[in-house]
XYZ file of C-alpha atoms in Angstrom:
282
model
C -32.673 -5.884 -22.349
C -34.980 -3.057 -23.738
C -38.224 -2.501 -21.964
C -41.604 -1.982 -24.191
C -42.674 1.469 -24.181
C -46.330 0.005 -24.104
C -48.915 0.995 -21.236
C -52.130 -0.595 -20.525
C -55.109 1.635 -19.721
C -57.644 0.330 -17.289
C -60.965 2.070 -16.978
C -60.902 5.481 -17.027
C -57.692 6.809 -15.360
C -55.516 3.697 -14.397
C -52.271 3.197 -16.424
C -50.231 0.092 -15.812
C -46.578 0.702 -16.738
C -47.233 4.315 -15.527
C -45.884 6.111 -12.349
C -47.753 3.889 -9.744
C -48.065 0.140 -9.180
C -51.364 -1.431 -9.911
C -53.065 -4.162 -7.559
C -55.381 -6.515 -8.993
C -57.016 -8.114 -5.931
C -59.988 -9.861 -4.622
C -61.311 -13.296 -3.711
C -60.629 -16.020 -6.117
C -64.087 -16.426 -7.045
C -67.379 -14.767 -6.415
C -68.892 -16.180 -3.301
C -71.352 -13.664 -2.429
C -72.199 -9.995 -3.004
C -71.150 -9.310 0.839
C -67.783 -11.031 0.923
C -67.001 -9.342 -2.428
C -68.038 -5.802 -1.041
C -66.034 -6.744 2.239
C -62.878 -7.532 0.697
C -63.104 -4.802 -2.100
C -63.820 -1.967 0.282
C -60.790 -3.005 2.563
C -58.386 -3.533 -0.245
C -59.423 -0.343 -2.240
C -58.631 1.633 1.193
C -55.295 0.062 1.732
C -54.188 0.168 -1.953
C -54.813 4.138 -1.751
C -53.042 4.231 1.636
C -49.953 2.561 0.230
C -50.048 4.315 -3.371
C -51.328 1.517 -5.520
C -53.953 1.817 -8.287
C -56.865 -0.695 -7.524
C -58.823 -3.249 -9.658
C -61.256 -5.557 -7.919
C -60.783 -9.082 -9.142
C -63.134 -12.161 -8.565
C -63.785 -15.056 -10.851
C -67.297 -15.394 -12.232
C -66.807 -18.957 -13.056
C -63.975 -21.303 -11.874
C -63.816 -23.335 -15.053
C -60.360 -24.761 -14.415
C -60.932 -26.712 -11.346
C -59.085 -29.999 -10.570
C -61.968 -31.839 -9.698
C -65.537 -31.674 -11.151
C -66.652 -31.556 -7.658
C -64.957 -28.245 -6.952
C -66.633 -25.063 -6.695
C -67.328 -23.206 -9.675
C -69.326 -20.321 -8.704
C -72.946 -19.060 -8.158
C -73.851 -19.066 -11.830
C -72.795 -16.705 -14.797
C -75.474 -14.149 -14.710
C -75.409 -13.999 -10.809
C -71.987 -13.657 -10.570
C -71.449 -10.846 -13.281
C -74.487 -9.009 -11.235
C -72.190 -8.974 -8.315
C -69.273 -7.972 -9.984
C -71.347 -4.966 -11.521
C -72.557 -3.889 -8.106
C -69.100 -4.040 -6.606
C -67.698 -1.953 -9.244
C -70.689 0.470 -9.093
C -70.703 0.880 -5.406
C -66.949 1.123 -4.793
C -66.267 2.826 -7.991
C -63.472 0.581 -8.935
C -62.601 -0.970 -12.297
C -63.269 -4.890 -12.494
C -61.154 -7.964 -13.681
C -62.196 -11.532 -14.303
C -61.732 -14.451 -16.338
C -62.873 -15.684 -19.477
C -62.663 -19.381 -20.482
C -64.645 -19.500 -23.586
C -65.006 -17.061 -26.963
C -68.860 -17.197 -26.430
C -68.403 -15.675 -22.951
C -66.378 -12.698 -23.957
C -69.032 -10.273 -25.185
C -71.412 -10.307 -22.149
C -68.158 -10.351 -19.793
C -66.798 -7.305 -21.504
C -70.350 -5.448 -20.960
C -69.456 -5.462 -17.242
C -65.816 -5.597 -16.604
C -62.748 -3.352 -17.499
C -60.055 -6.040 -17.729
C -60.520 -9.489 -19.346
C -58.217 -12.077 -18.028
C -56.918 -14.976 -20.119
C -56.377 -18.265 -17.797
C -52.818 -19.530 -18.014
C -53.822 -22.716 -19.549
C -55.625 -20.852 -22.173
C -52.916 -18.346 -23.123
C -52.388 -20.087 -26.676
C -56.010 -20.137 -27.694
C -56.152 -18.072 -30.575
C -59.986 -17.752 -30.866
C -60.149 -16.652 -27.410
C -57.343 -14.148 -27.730
C -58.864 -12.424 -30.936
C -62.407 -12.424 -29.354
C -60.985 -10.816 -26.365
C -59.021 -8.102 -28.285
C -61.838 -6.999 -30.409
C -63.723 -5.987 -27.301
C -61.526 -3.164 -27.071
C -61.192 -3.802 -23.224
C -57.754 -4.242 -21.459
C -56.391 -7.648 -21.817
C -54.508 -9.329 -19.285
C -52.845 -12.716 -20.087
C -51.333 -15.333 -17.742
C -48.298 -16.960 -19.008
C -49.132 -20.735 -19.430
C -47.091 -23.009 -16.827
C -45.821 -24.705 -20.061
C -44.593 -21.630 -22.075
C -41.385 -20.220 -22.301
C -41.633 -16.386 -21.289
C -40.113 -15.254 -24.788
C -42.886 -17.301 -26.641
C -45.356 -14.940 -24.648
C -45.017 -12.386 -27.509
C -46.875 -14.384 -29.768
C -50.108 -14.211 -27.243
C -49.610 -10.246 -27.208
C -49.371 -10.215 -31.175
C -52.567 -12.169 -31.403
C -54.471 -9.410 -29.317
C -52.576 -6.705 -31.221
C -53.739 -8.163 -34.237
C -57.133 -6.850 -33.643
C -56.112 -3.222 -33.483
C -56.051 -3.506 -29.511
C -52.822 -2.464 -28.031
C -54.106 -2.534 -24.406
C -52.485 -5.855 -23.501
C -50.505 -7.074 -20.360
C -48.611 -10.000 -19.329
C -49.213 -12.052 -16.142
C -46.282 -14.334 -14.518
C -47.443 -17.021 -12.200
C -44.522 -19.791 -12.486
C -44.113 -22.579 -14.477
C -44.926 -26.377 -13.862
C -42.637 -29.051 -13.146
C -45.519 -31.520 -12.230
C -45.467 -33.211 -8.837
C -47.895 -30.473 -7.548
C -45.176 -27.905 -7.726
C -44.566 -24.393 -9.403
C -41.355 -22.674 -9.831
C -41.035 -18.804 -10.628
C -37.845 -17.927 -12.647
C -37.323 -14.106 -12.223
C -35.726 -14.113 -15.707
C -39.258 -14.369 -17.050
C -40.141 -11.078 -15.948
C -37.588 -8.801 -17.824
C -37.941 -11.066 -20.898
C -41.804 -10.455 -20.937
C -41.263 -6.866 -20.188
C -39.975 -6.542 -23.599
C -43.209 -7.052 -25.067
C -45.947 -5.411 -22.808
C -46.462 -4.393 -19.059
C -45.848 -7.193 -16.587
C -47.891 -8.365 -13.448
C -46.813 -10.770 -10.949
C -49.397 -13.306 -9.609
C -48.420 -13.566 -6.055
C -50.679 -15.969 -4.775
C -51.022 -18.457 -7.619
C -47.200 -18.584 -7.802
C -47.253 -20.426 -4.460
C -50.218 -22.769 -5.400
C -49.706 -26.380 -5.477
C -52.199 -27.567 -8.346
C -54.207 -30.376 -7.161
C -51.991 -31.385 -4.129
C -55.040 -31.754 -1.792
C -56.605 -34.842 -3.067
C -58.498 -33.257 -6.070
C -57.951 -29.459 -4.710
C -55.042 -27.193 -5.022
C -52.942 -26.781 -2.033
C -50.455 -23.537 -1.439
C -47.613 -22.399 0.435
C -48.466 -18.937 1.252
C -45.643 -18.371 3.613
C -43.342 -18.316 0.711
C -45.560 -15.403 -0.858
C -43.635 -12.434 0.900
C -40.161 -13.718 -0.740
C -41.305 -14.028 -4.199
C -43.260 -10.924 -4.228
C -40.418 -8.923 -2.883
C -38.268 -10.423 -5.713
C -40.549 -9.601 -8.364
C -41.317 -6.057 -7.138
C -37.434 -5.592 -7.172
C -37.338 -6.884 -10.730
C -39.037 -3.809 -11.967
C -42.599 -4.952 -12.709
C -45.742 -2.919 -13.104
C -48.231 -4.379 -10.749
C -49.211 -7.258 -8.621
C -52.034 -9.743 -8.484
C -53.236 -11.234 -4.901
C -56.018 -13.064 -3.763
C -57.339 -12.442 -0.474
C -60.033 -13.414 1.773
C -60.881 -12.711 5.622
C -60.794 -16.176 6.334
C -58.859 -18.335 3.894
C -59.558 -21.737 5.609
C -63.088 -21.492 4.819
C -62.784 -19.862 1.107
C -64.336 -21.703 -1.214
C -61.539 -21.767 -4.054
C -57.717 -21.468 -3.485
C -57.719 -20.638 0.386
C -54.243 -22.264 1.169
C -52.349 -19.567 -1.196
C -54.599 -16.819 -0.322
C -53.099 -13.643 1.834
C -55.394 -13.238 4.857
C -57.330 -9.910 4.598
C -55.818 -8.954 8.072
C -52.408 -9.115 6.724
C -52.957 -6.985 3.581
C -52.046 -3.826 5.144
C -48.284 -4.902 6.160
C -48.403 -7.054 2.872
C -48.813 -3.910 0.709
C -46.415 -1.722 2.845
C -43.768 -4.290 1.868
C -44.371 -4.509 -1.624
C -44.551 -1.114 -2.281
C -41.028 -0.505 -0.980
C -39.835 -3.416 -3.236
C -41.703 -1.916 -6.120
C -39.936 1.360 -5.483
C -36.586 -0.241 -5.541
C -37.209 -2.052 -8.741
C -38.864 1.190 -10.427
C -35.484 3.081 -9.304
C -33.268 0.610 -11.382
C -35.926 -0.351 -13.973
C -33.726 0.713 -16.870
C -30.782 -0.659 -15.446
C -29.291 -3.458 -17.840
C -26.202 -5.023 -19.264
C -25.607 -5.815 -22.659
């Protein structure tokens, strides 16, 4: 199974698919400037310590909540201002989700990577609009999509002349509040573009908490190690100083105090996968 030779350039000097793993990490949603700076500064230092390139992540709008009563954010304009301040203060690139084509231009003025949510990975107009910005485009595999079919999502972005695109694995849905990760999806998708493993959404239990999502963070180390050893290019991890009070996706977040050991573990798994990334059987 032949790996794609494509890479994805993030900001000025990060290369996904290059010689170091890239970490996309932060809180699930923009809660406040203070919490974003606390998380971002801590994770930036830990990423440097363990040899990861770092991209700060936070959603400026949580448009895909289970219930209409769930937290969506502090407002589009305020959230983008927070993201811009975090990027400038910490001197790190930024990634956030876009849900509608009309959002793309304004969000692209602030962030370095546009993330296409899993449920929207087939939305042609959204993918085309994102591609036309020229920014790096990170597409999550839909919970309903065969991994080989993600080639067509990549092709939609590349049809705009933008080859700066990557895929993210986050498990597929069997219903009944459960997701399953098939590790075969990682090398399959790596034929088309660099691949990131979404550690924390892969252990999510969508809608399991009576209108909000649950999670099994205790399973995160097992899936993350397996993905790293499979030869991926980066990791996506949501983290928070106190996941029990996080305003979105707390049950599957990695506590900020555990991120040091967690990243050390992931770097070892990634090094194993990187060592054997070109080994395959016909």
